[in-house]
Amino acid sequence: MPSVMLAPTPGIATFLKHLKHNPVDASIENFVSLLKRRQIRSSRPCAIATTHLLLKVVATFRDRDVAKLVERIRSVGQQLIAAQPREMAVGNIVRRVLGLVREIAEDDADENPDSTSMGDSGYLPYSNLEPSGLPTHFSNFSPPKHGSALPQKSGLSQSDSNGGDDNSGQGAVAVEKQLDRRPPLLTSHTSYVASAMAPQVTSLFGLLSHPHTPSPTATPPLGTQSPVMKPGLTSRVLATIPDASAAKVDIKAEVLEGIRELLDELDQADDQIAAYALDHIHSNEIILTHTSSTTVQRFLLAAARKRKFTVIHAEAYPNDYLETHATIMQGRQKSAVGDDEDERWSPLTALGITVIMIPDSAVFAIMSRVNKVILSPHTVLANGGLVAAAGALTIAQAASVHKTPVIAVSGVYKLSPVYPFDTEELIEYGDAGRVAEFQDGEMVESIEVVNPLFDYVSADLVDLYITNLGGHAPSYLYRIVADHYRAEDVNL
Amino acid sequence: YMLLSAAPHAAKEATTVLLGAHAMMSNGRLYSRVGTAVVAMLAHARAIPVIVCCESVKFTDRVALDSIVQNEIAPSEELLLPFDAAAAAAGVADGGSLAKWKETPGLQLLNIMYDVTPAEYIDMVVTEFGFLPPSSVPVVHRISTERDVRT
């Protein structure tokens, strides 16, 4: 086993420290080597490390061009994915960030060059258009004004619709469109286009816009309260030109904000998932699970506070059994990630839950008594299937034979837009020495020993996915993929 | 050579599955070492023939529907790995291992010895009389016991 036994063991904690003190490229190299040597494994640490790394990459990005930012993130992403293609969480985060950047860039681009298209007249309040100091009409659409300007707008549209300038008429129509489409809750940018922007509402960035709406701090406004839509094609054009530079700086700030929101999402995913526990776990149920997954344990702990049930825990020999034993006995005493807050949680037995540990071979035998199976995947795929620790396919199939529901709990960060054309490729193989000791010379020389770390479980064996966004059928996952990722980013 | 958790990977490449038996029940079910049912289930899902090699002396009158009602439990200490057991004996305070499982309230280690494989997963039983389907088990059992009684 090639892990370097210095103090401290290389892993996510050392990587994060390294990231703080070293330049970006060195950190990228460090992360790549950690991935290659498998010193950082499992989806959550990889996702957290990737997010921190990309945060730094964007923060240190000097150029003003958004296309170059996208290229930079893509190239970093390609290096990371090439280092360990089976850690799909890395690719997921890279694609999320790319989607975020593209979304921000598009919102921005829509305002800037496009003064002729009518749809563009209503806007992005926090778009950086406004700092030019000109009394433009964009300010009409910034949220607080939107609310207050509501009645005026409708009046305006009616009066202008008959005659007057084309522009004002169109602008008014846009206003009206906006009014029809969304009540003042959302920012105007989400409303002006029907089609492509609709998913924004559910995207992370769309969610971000809510807190921004009441406070137009980013909207520099000119603060003008001019409710009247002047036929201002000329002033609009003038307004767009000087804003180009201010726009790009803000794009970076928004991307950084978005990445920080992504970090928060990673932190809170387990808590959000655990919030659904009481809906699914009832008293006196017998739940089967395996491996030492934090998400599952916290899910069960959340239910254990109110209900008494039994958990049958399959130790995942030979790859995860030590961690599983530790989880059963002690819960988690210290956090794996350096700067994380409270990651300690007590074992289920401390809350009075009966935990029965069984070897993996007994799964079929006890399945007739099990009410529910809870699995924690390593990766979830867009077709509804999942890749989980070895033993998961056995459990899922035994459950399907006994008609026992199978629940998979995972954060959305584990959901990959990649379609598994070849499920064999997804399986990583581990140390064969754990199966048959290398000291056993005869065995090792004459027999092929295999130790797959993962199993691919197809979508028809899973009944429910519980993510931080709620519960979904496997057939719904493609929609979540569409919400979070862009098609052009799937092939990096 | 793989562990049971890798059984699906083995099943991908197998063309036949051979199993041993501890007993054959009269409803055609196979009572064998725990883990056998897992292998049979995975093979059945891939339409791989499952063949059980079992002497007729192991056939029994009993019927079983699941693995829980009639089973044997081995000592839980067998689930502890050698270093765990040594640590338990020495009273080492290594919280990470299961050595102190007895002191943890609510924690049980279940080490069942056998499991019951449904008859539909078994394609053929090979006995000293020849090849049989699992549904013939009670018939052969009755005939062989009657013969013994008569002689």
XYZ file of C-alpha atoms in Angstrom:
643
model
C 0.000 0.000 0.000
C 1.630 3.145 -1.149
C 0.418 5.570 1.449
C 3.099 7.785 2.813
C 3.426 7.280 6.501
C 4.595 10.659 7.570
C 2.709 12.468 10.186
C 0.143 13.599 9.025
C -1.196 11.072 6.563
C -1.754 12.757 3.229
C -5.394 13.262 2.577
C -7.931 15.975 2.384
C -6.764 17.774 5.510
C -3.232 18.086 4.237
C -4.492 19.123 0.844
C -6.562 21.947 2.248
C -3.636 23.182 4.278
C -1.446 22.998 1.219
C -3.996 24.955 -0.735
C -3.932 27.767 1.754
C -0.227 28.295 1.579
C 0.786 27.438 -1.933
C 0.152 28.785 -5.394
C -2.648 27.332 -7.404
C -0.660 25.271 -9.845
C 1.242 23.572 -7.071
C -2.038 22.758 -5.404
C -3.397 21.321 -8.596
C -0.380 19.063 -8.831
C -0.765 18.058 -5.221
C -4.401 17.180 -5.697
C -3.656 15.229 -8.859
C -1.068 13.160 -7.061
C -3.363 12.579 -4.093
C -5.998 11.336 -6.491
C -3.611 9.125 -8.380
C -2.249 7.560 -5.258
C -5.725 7.150 -3.846
C -4.803 9.022 -0.756
C -7.976 10.975 -1.089
C -10.921 8.792 -1.696
C -14.689 8.691 -1.475
C -16.993 11.237 -2.955
C -17.368 13.775 -0.222
C -13.710 14.578 0.460
C -13.048 14.680 -3.274
C -15.958 17.033 -3.856
C -14.914 19.324 -1.021
C -11.306 19.377 -2.169
C -12.304 20.093 -5.770
C -14.559 22.922 -4.729
C -11.859 24.562 -2.643
C -9.393 24.154 -5.450
C -11.709 25.699 -8.008
C -12.434 28.526 -5.622
C -8.779 29.315 -5.585
C -8.439 28.872 -9.323
C -11.181 31.393 -9.969
C -9.942 33.751 -7.288
C -6.484 33.860 -8.805
C -7.721 34.131 -12.350
C -6.424 37.395 -13.680
C -7.978 37.757 -17.040
C -11.203 39.526 -17.752
C -12.498 37.238 -20.417
C -15.193 34.837 -19.389
C -14.422 32.449 -22.195
C -10.892 32.195 -20.884
C -12.187 31.507 -17.398
C -14.260 28.682 -18.775
C -11.235 27.325 -20.593
C -9.128 27.535 -17.484
C -11.669 25.683 -15.396
C -12.066 23.121 -18.126
C -8.371 22.463 -18.372
C -7.997 22.133 -14.618
C -11.020 19.861 -14.637
C -9.569 17.681 -17.360
C -6.389 17.212 -15.368
C -8.288 16.257 -12.249
C -10.601 13.870 -14.020
C -7.738 12.246 -15.881
C -6.003 11.646 -12.558
C -8.816 9.503 -11.272
C -11.712 9.048 -13.667
C -13.653 6.886 -11.278
C -13.952 9.601 -8.679
C -16.928 11.050 -10.429
C -17.552 13.625 -7.733
C -14.551 15.575 -8.996
C -16.031 15.798 -12.473
C -19.430 16.663 -11.078
C -18.115 19.649 -9.191
C -16.115 20.861 -12.173
C -19.209 20.658 -14.338
C -21.303 22.436 -11.730
C -18.835 25.286 -11.591
C -18.659 25.484 -15.364
C -22.433 25.588 -15.537
C -22.413 28.357 -12.975
C -19.894 30.389 -14.928
C -21.775 29.944 -18.167
C -25.001 30.955 -16.551
C -23.533 34.086 -15.078
C -21.834 34.921 -18.338
C -25.020 34.474 -20.244
C -26.986 36.669 -17.959
C -24.396 39.279 -18.314
C -24.044 38.950 -22.048
C -27.704 39.335 -22.508
C -27.685 42.764 -21.169
C -24.596 44.063 -22.664
C -24.496 43.829 -26.394
C -28.023 43.224 -27.072
C -29.746 46.483 -26.966
C -31.834 45.820 -30.010
C -33.679 42.841 -28.863
C -36.736 43.742 -26.966
C -36.563 40.964 -24.560
C -33.525 42.481 -23.076
C -34.980 45.560 -21.787
C -35.882 44.197 -18.434
C -33.085 43.188 -16.247
C -30.692 41.920 -13.983
C -30.748 44.018 -11.063
C -27.485 42.983 -9.859
C -26.035 43.121 -13.095
C -23.344 45.435 -13.293
C -24.786 47.430 -16.029
C -25.767 50.232 -13.975
C -22.707 51.681 -12.463
C -22.251 54.038 -15.331
C -24.224 56.712 -13.666
C -26.610 57.228 -16.512
C -30.229 57.296 -15.717
C -31.108 54.168 -17.614
C -34.317 52.393 -17.583
C -32.805 49.181 -16.339
C -33.128 50.430 -12.912
C -36.818 50.219 -13.336
C -36.568 46.561 -13.099
C -34.497 46.159 -10.044
C -36.480 44.281 -7.501
C -37.493 46.758 -4.915
C -38.475 49.089 -7.606
C -40.178 46.387 -9.391
C -42.444 45.896 -6.521
C -43.132 49.529 -6.161
C -43.314 50.193 -9.817
C -45.802 47.494 -10.459
C -48.947 49.470 -10.875
C -47.161 52.145 -12.808
C -45.797 49.630 -15.201
C -49.070 48.219 -16.162
C -50.484 51.638 -16.654
C -47.542 52.505 -18.712
C -47.813 49.520 -20.922
C -51.316 50.273 -21.743
C -50.707 53.855 -22.535
C -47.700 53.140 -24.618
C -48.907 50.185 -26.418
C -50.848 52.182 -28.823
C -48.390 54.594 -30.082
C -45.183 56.142 -29.268
C -41.833 54.721 -29.807
C -41.301 51.242 -30.812
C -38.802 50.888 -28.140
C -40.893 52.074 -25.366
C -43.736 49.974 -26.620
C -41.547 46.988 -26.706
C -40.055 47.815 -23.410
C -43.483 48.100 -21.985
C -44.440 44.832 -23.477
C -41.413 43.342 -21.896
C -42.484 44.807 -18.638
C -45.856 43.361 -19.029
C -44.423 40.040 -19.952
C -42.489 40.255 -16.831
C -45.469 41.079 -14.772
C -47.437 38.262 -16.216
C -44.766 35.837 -15.792
C -43.602 36.306 -12.289
C -44.855 38.042 -9.260
C -42.286 40.370 -7.775
C -40.657 37.654 -5.788
C -38.091 36.727 -8.323
C -35.641 38.903 -10.024
C -36.482 40.021 -13.428
C -33.786 38.140 -15.153
C -35.491 34.904 -14.602
C -38.626 36.037 -16.183
C -37.745 37.661 -19.375
C -37.139 34.581 -21.376
C -39.578 31.758 -21.292
C -37.555 28.822 -22.339
C -33.937 28.421 -21.589
C -33.899 30.441 -18.480
C -36.648 28.573 -16.752
C -34.358 26.033 -15.176
C -32.480 28.849 -13.583
C -35.112 29.160 -11.013
C -34.312 25.803 -9.626
C -30.605 26.052 -10.169
C -28.226 27.014 -7.471
C -27.748 30.354 -9.042
C -31.413 30.993 -9.279
C -31.694 30.154 -5.637
C -28.936 32.604 -4.980
C -30.871 35.385 -6.506
C -33.475 35.318 -3.772
C -31.312 36.697 -1.052
C -30.119 39.308 -3.459
C -33.492 40.551 -4.338
C -34.275 42.636 -1.317
C -30.919 44.226 -1.178
C -29.775 45.814 -4.309
C -26.275 46.147 -3.023
C -24.861 44.616 -6.122
C -27.087 46.698 -8.204
C -25.405 49.784 -8.197
C -28.011 51.735 -9.103
C -28.247 54.624 -10.204
C -30.903 54.343 -7.797
C -33.072 56.193 -10.141
C -36.677 55.835 -9.544
C -37.683 56.731 -12.979
C -40.693 54.668 -13.648
C -41.287 56.124 -16.963
C -40.001 54.159 -19.853
C -38.390 56.685 -21.965
C -37.769 55.753 -25.501
C -34.191 55.465 -24.627
C -32.571 53.390 -27.251
C -29.758 55.814 -27.472
C -29.135 56.122 -23.812
C -29.428 52.417 -23.455
C -26.750 51.929 -26.009
C -24.592 54.445 -24.271
C -25.164 52.699 -21.031
C -23.903 49.398 -22.279
C -20.532 50.511 -23.483
C -18.663 51.593 -20.404
C -19.999 48.730 -18.395
C -17.993 46.017 -20.024
C -15.106 46.144 -17.591
C -17.182 46.503 -14.495
C -19.223 43.580 -15.728
C -16.324 41.187 -15.868
C -15.062 41.927 -12.420
C -18.447 41.258 -11.028
C -18.731 38.042 -12.925
C -15.751 36.762 -11.041
C -17.251 37.866 -7.765
C -20.478 36.159 -8.597
C -18.738 32.975 -9.604
C -16.851 32.987 -6.322
C -20.096 33.556 -4.488
C -21.644 30.675 -6.372
C -18.760 28.370 -5.525
C -19.070 29.286 -1.878
C -22.735 28.420 -2.062
C -21.703 25.102 -3.532
C -19.426 24.527 -0.543
C -22.324 25.267 1.753
C -24.434 22.824 -0.142
C -21.780 20.147 0.328
C -21.696 20.840 4.049
C -25.393 20.859 4.511
C -26.255 17.967 2.247
C -26.228 15.384 5.026
C -28.371 17.520 7.292
C -30.868 18.181 4.582
C -31.081 14.506 3.770
C -31.473 13.620 7.425
C -34.461 15.943 7.587
C -36.420 13.421 5.533
C -35.618 10.538 7.833
C -38.790 10.637 9.863
C -40.894 10.275 6.745
C -39.347 6.985 5.904
C -38.401 5.257 9.097
C -41.075 4.140 11.490
C -41.081 2.464 14.834
C -40.115 -1.148 15.105
C -38.825 -1.351 11.610
C -35.818 -3.384 10.704
C -33.480 -1.502 8.426
C -30.571 -3.049 6.574
C -27.528 -1.078 5.625
C -23.859 -1.623 4.904
C -20.542 0.242 5.043
C -19.613 3.143 7.224
C -21.340 5.906 5.312
C -21.783 9.169 7.203
C -24.884 10.092 5.256
C -26.696 6.904 6.218
C -25.656 7.119 9.843
C -26.856 10.671 10.173
C -30.083 9.785 8.411
C -30.674 6.987 10.910
C -29.624 9.136 13.850
C -32.154 11.768 12.892
C -34.890 9.149 12.993
C -33.467 7.529 16.129
C -34.118 10.649 18.115
C -37.821 10.132 17.848
C -38.348 6.464 17.071
C -37.069 3.083 18.123
C -36.109 0.639 15.424
C -33.482 -1.959 14.653
C -30.604 -1.687 12.265
C -28.892 -4.648 10.692
C -25.490 -3.579 9.524
C -23.517 -5.651 7.068
C -19.817 -5.156 7.600
C -18.303 -4.555 4.233
C -15.415 -6.975 4.325
C -12.694 -6.678 3.119
C -12.610 -3.071 2.120
C -14.559 -1.109 4.622
C -14.994 -3.359 7.596
C -12.678 -1.528 9.942
C -14.419 1.765 9.357
C -17.744 0.008 9.674
C -16.760 -1.458 13.003
C -15.565 1.928 14.171
C -18.803 3.542 13.041
C -20.883 0.996 14.850
C -18.899 1.231 18.033
C -18.130 4.887 18.282
C -19.826 6.929 15.624
C -17.493 9.579 14.348
C -15.243 11.191 16.900
C -13.348 13.667 14.867
C -13.924 15.135 11.503
C -12.067 13.938 8.486
C -11.979 17.369 6.936
C -9.712 19.858 8.629
C -11.687 22.998 9.007
C -15.104 21.542 9.296
C -17.465 22.359 12.058
C -19.192 19.801 14.056
C -18.730 16.480 12.398
C -18.966 14.368 15.450
C -21.896 12.141 15.866
C -22.638 9.400 18.293
C -23.178 5.794 17.320
C -26.719 4.529 16.965
C -26.356 2.275 19.991
C -25.892 5.340 22.150
C -29.420 6.405 21.237
C -30.876 3.100 22.248
C -31.133 1.593 18.805
C -30.417 -2.115 18.538
C -27.711 -2.674 15.990
C -27.031 -6.156 14.712
C -23.869 -6.668 12.763
C -23.784 -9.454 10.227
C -21.211 -10.678 7.781
C -21.963 -9.954 4.130
C -22.850 -13.566 3.420
C -25.919 -13.468 5.632
C -27.671 -10.791 3.606
C -30.035 -13.104 1.763
C -30.754 -15.098 4.865
C -32.016 -12.175 6.915
C -33.643 -10.301 4.061
C -36.996 -11.920 4.735
C -37.178 -9.999 7.999
C -35.955 -6.658 6.737
C -38.438 -3.843 6.121
C -36.209 -1.412 4.280
C -32.775 -1.245 2.834
C -30.774 1.953 2.884
C -27.770 2.255 0.629
C -25.272 4.986 0.219
C -23.882 5.272 -3.268
C -20.454 6.373 -4.319
C -21.876 7.873 -7.488
C -25.344 8.219 -8.906
C -25.735 8.091 -12.654
C -28.088 9.937 -14.878
C -30.033 6.841 -15.821
C -31.051 6.234 -12.222
C -28.430 3.578 -11.570
C -25.770 3.876 -8.967
C -22.269 2.768 -8.148
C -21.877 1.734 -4.541
C -19.449 -0.230 -2.405
C -19.056 -3.898 -3.231
C -21.903 -5.881 -1.729
C -24.535 -3.339 -2.703
C -25.664 -5.281 -5.733
C -26.127 -8.403 -3.650
C -28.174 -6.475 -1.135
C -30.246 -4.713 -3.773
C -30.979 -7.909 -5.612
C -31.876 -9.811 -2.482
C -34.188 -6.942 -1.560
C -35.837 -7.050 -4.933
C -36.441 -10.795 -4.579
C -38.131 -10.196 -1.249
C -39.932 -7.089 -2.508
C -38.233 -4.950 0.088
C -37.903 -1.255 -0.754
C -34.411 0.034 -1.431
C -33.620 3.642 -0.594
C -30.448 5.333 -1.763
C -29.353 8.430 0.134
C -26.905 10.807 -1.477
C -26.323 14.484 -1.995
C -26.900 15.925 -5.436
C -23.147 16.436 -5.765
C -22.800 12.723 -6.349
C -25.157 12.808 -9.290
C -23.168 12.605 -12.473
C -24.412 13.636 -15.905
C -22.323 10.920 -17.482
C -24.322 8.090 -18.955
C -22.830 4.691 -18.167
C -22.452 3.145 -21.572
C -19.999 0.693 -20.130
C -20.746 -0.157 -16.543
C -17.549 -2.176 -16.295
C -15.474 0.960 -16.525
C -17.037 2.408 -13.449
C -15.784 -0.305 -11.160
C -12.526 0.342 -9.451
C -10.408 -2.566 -8.336
C -8.539 -2.454 -5.103
C -5.800 -4.231 -3.264
C -5.949 -7.961 -3.865
C -3.835 -8.427 -0.756
C -6.911 -7.800 1.318
C -8.550 -10.848 -0.149
C -5.643 -13.244 -0.117
C -2.562 -12.251 1.747
C 0.531 -11.816 -0.347
C 2.393 -13.955 2.157
C 0.390 -16.920 1.035
C 2.767 -17.695 -1.778
C 1.103 -20.733 -3.276
C -2.234 -19.088 -3.438
C -0.975 -15.910 -4.925
C 1.054 -17.631 -7.589
C -1.514 -20.029 -8.872
C -4.779 -18.220 -8.448
C -6.119 -14.993 -9.784
C -7.385 -12.868 -6.939
C -9.738 -10.005 -7.590
C -10.962 -7.307 -5.268
C -13.541 -5.031 -6.845
C -14.325 -2.032 -4.705
C -17.659 -1.129 -6.236
C -20.795 -2.640 -7.684
C -23.042 -1.153 -10.314
C -26.685 -1.326 -9.284
C -29.130 -0.735 -12.080
C -32.026 1.659 -11.801
C -34.701 -0.996 -11.603
C -33.322 -2.270 -8.307
C -33.576 1.086 -6.524
C -36.938 2.322 -5.359
C -36.218 5.776 -4.036
C -33.465 8.329 -4.022
C -33.339 10.762 -1.151
C -31.155 13.757 -1.924
C -30.757 17.123 -0.342
C -33.499 18.271 -2.692
C -35.971 15.688 -1.472
C -37.132 12.239 -2.483
C -37.226 11.188 -6.130
C -37.878 8.127 -8.219
C -34.877 6.936 -10.221
C -36.679 8.029 -13.367
C -36.626 11.654 -12.222
C -32.886 11.997 -11.876
C -32.367 13.083 -15.436
C -34.307 16.260 -14.634
C -32.036 17.064 -11.727
C -29.073 16.492 -13.998
C -30.569 18.905 -16.507
C -31.060 21.485 -13.791
C -27.558 21.380 -12.490
C -25.356 20.734 -15.458
C -25.003 22.086 -18.959
C -24.983 19.775 -21.933
C -21.834 21.310 -23.334
C -19.935 20.461 -20.166
C -20.668 16.768 -20.083
C -17.691 15.952 -22.253
C -14.840 17.810 -20.740
C -10.650 -16.215 -6.079
C -12.881 -13.537 -4.659
C -14.803 -12.794 -1.541
C -18.548 -13.005 -1.437
C -18.937 -9.268 -1.814
C -17.397 -9.671 -5.262
C -19.806 -12.455 -6.206
C -21.611 -10.406 -8.867
C -18.309 -9.986 -10.653
C -17.706 -13.695 -10.601
C -21.228 -14.367 -11.785
C -20.601 -12.250 -14.832
C -18.106 -14.697 -16.162
C -19.398 -17.999 -14.868
C -21.161 -20.553 -16.995
C -22.044 -23.034 -14.261
C -22.415 -22.852 -10.532
C -21.691 -25.835 -8.297
C -22.856 -25.779 -4.715
C -22.515 -28.080 -1.780
C -25.277 -28.823 0.675
C -25.722 -29.331 4.350
C -29.246 -30.651 3.754
C -32.022 -30.609 1.196
C -35.435 -29.771 2.532
C -38.582 -31.499 1.416
C -39.896 -28.408 -0.257
C -36.899 -28.454 -2.537
C -34.986 -25.795 -0.708
C -31.299 -26.038 -0.099
C -29.999 -25.691 3.412
C -26.356 -24.849 3.173
C -23.660 -22.586 4.496
C -24.587 -18.949 4.772
C -23.795 -17.160 1.534
C -24.954 -19.987 -0.703
C -28.275 -18.294 -1.279
C -26.467 -15.164 -2.416
C -24.551 -17.056 -5.058
C -27.630 -18.935 -6.227
C -29.646 -15.737 -6.471
C -26.991 -13.984 -8.529
C -26.617 -16.980 -10.826
C -30.349 -17.286 -11.285
C -30.573 -13.623 -12.238
C -28.166 -14.327 -15.067
C -29.747 -17.609 -16.107
C -26.652 -19.593 -15.162
C -27.369 -23.209 -14.230
C -27.029 -23.980 -10.547
C -26.117 -27.530 -9.642
C -26.181 -28.861 -6.106
C -24.110 -31.899 -5.192
C -25.721 -33.670 -2.307
C -25.875 -37.272 -1.048
C -29.360 -38.608 -0.479
C -28.606 -39.184 3.187
C -28.788 -35.415 3.589
C -32.365 -35.223 2.406
C -34.785 -34.412 5.190
C -38.478 -34.339 5.939
C -38.330 -30.873 7.222
C -39.507 -27.897 5.254
C -38.275 -24.376 5.574
C -39.521 -21.144 4.136
C -36.844 -18.831 5.340
C -33.479 -18.872 6.987
C -34.587 -17.488 10.302
C -37.013 -20.009 11.717
C -34.614 -22.908 11.856
C -30.992 -22.056 11.977
C -27.867 -22.322 14.023
C -25.906 -19.505 15.417
C -22.187 -19.712 15.783
C -20.369 -17.895 18.579
C -20.159 -14.208 17.869
C -16.484 -14.193 18.648
C -15.871 -15.873 15.345
C -16.785 -12.644 13.631
C -13.985 -10.893 15.371
C -10.800 -10.950 13.426
C -7.731 -12.428 15.031
C -6.374 -9.129 16.168
C -9.748 -8.179 17.561
C -9.949 -11.360 19.548
C -6.449 -10.927 20.863
C -7.194 -7.365 21.764
C -10.368 -8.419 23.533
C -8.480 -11.000 25.524
C -5.867 -8.476 26.457
C -8.485 -5.905 27.302
C -6.927 -3.366 25.015
C -8.894 -0.154 24.864
C -8.947 0.050 21.138
C -12.311 1.585 20.529
C -12.039 1.204 16.811
C -12.332 -2.522 16.698
C -15.209 -4.642 17.816
C -13.236 -6.036 20.706
C -15.482 -4.373 23.226
C -18.735 -5.161 21.525
C -20.180 -6.875 24.567
C -20.012 -3.719 26.559
C -21.911 -1.706 24.042
C -25.575 -1.903 24.871
C -27.781 -2.702 21.958
C -25.009 -4.092 19.790
C -25.261 -7.710 18.722
C -23.072 -9.689 16.387
C -25.091 -12.203 14.514
C -23.203 -15.104 13.093
C -25.696 -17.409 11.474
C -24.340 -20.558 10.018
C -26.804 -21.618 7.384
C -29.214 -20.212 4.918
C -32.068 -21.528 2.847
C -31.958 -21.163 -0.911
C -35.316 -21.146 -2.667
C -35.991 -24.139 -4.907
C -36.515 -22.028 -7.994
C -32.884 -21.010 -7.940
C -31.711 -24.601 -8.135
C -31.698 -26.293 -11.489
C -30.405 -29.706 -10.666
C -29.457 -31.849 -7.710
C -26.771 -34.485 -8.214
C -27.021 -37.461 -5.889
C -25.650 -40.972 -5.890
C -28.793 -41.994 -7.722
C -28.259 -39.571 -10.526
C -29.574 -36.170 -11.480
C -32.814 -34.840 -10.065
C -34.771 -31.656 -10.055
C -35.208 -30.144 -6.584
C -38.889 -31.075 -6.582
C -37.924 -34.735 -6.499
C -36.187 -34.442 -3.185
C -39.151 -35.503 -1.016
C -39.890 -38.404 -3.353
C -36.373 -39.745 -3.221
C -36.294 -39.195 0.486
C -39.453 -41.203 1.012
C -38.349 -44.018 -1.207
C -34.945 -44.293 0.332
C -36.270 -44.213 3.868
C -38.977 -46.747 3.105
C -36.392 -49.037 1.667
C -34.352 -48.718 4.818
C -37.373 -49.499 6.933
C -38.278 -52.526 4.925
C -34.816 -54.048 5.046
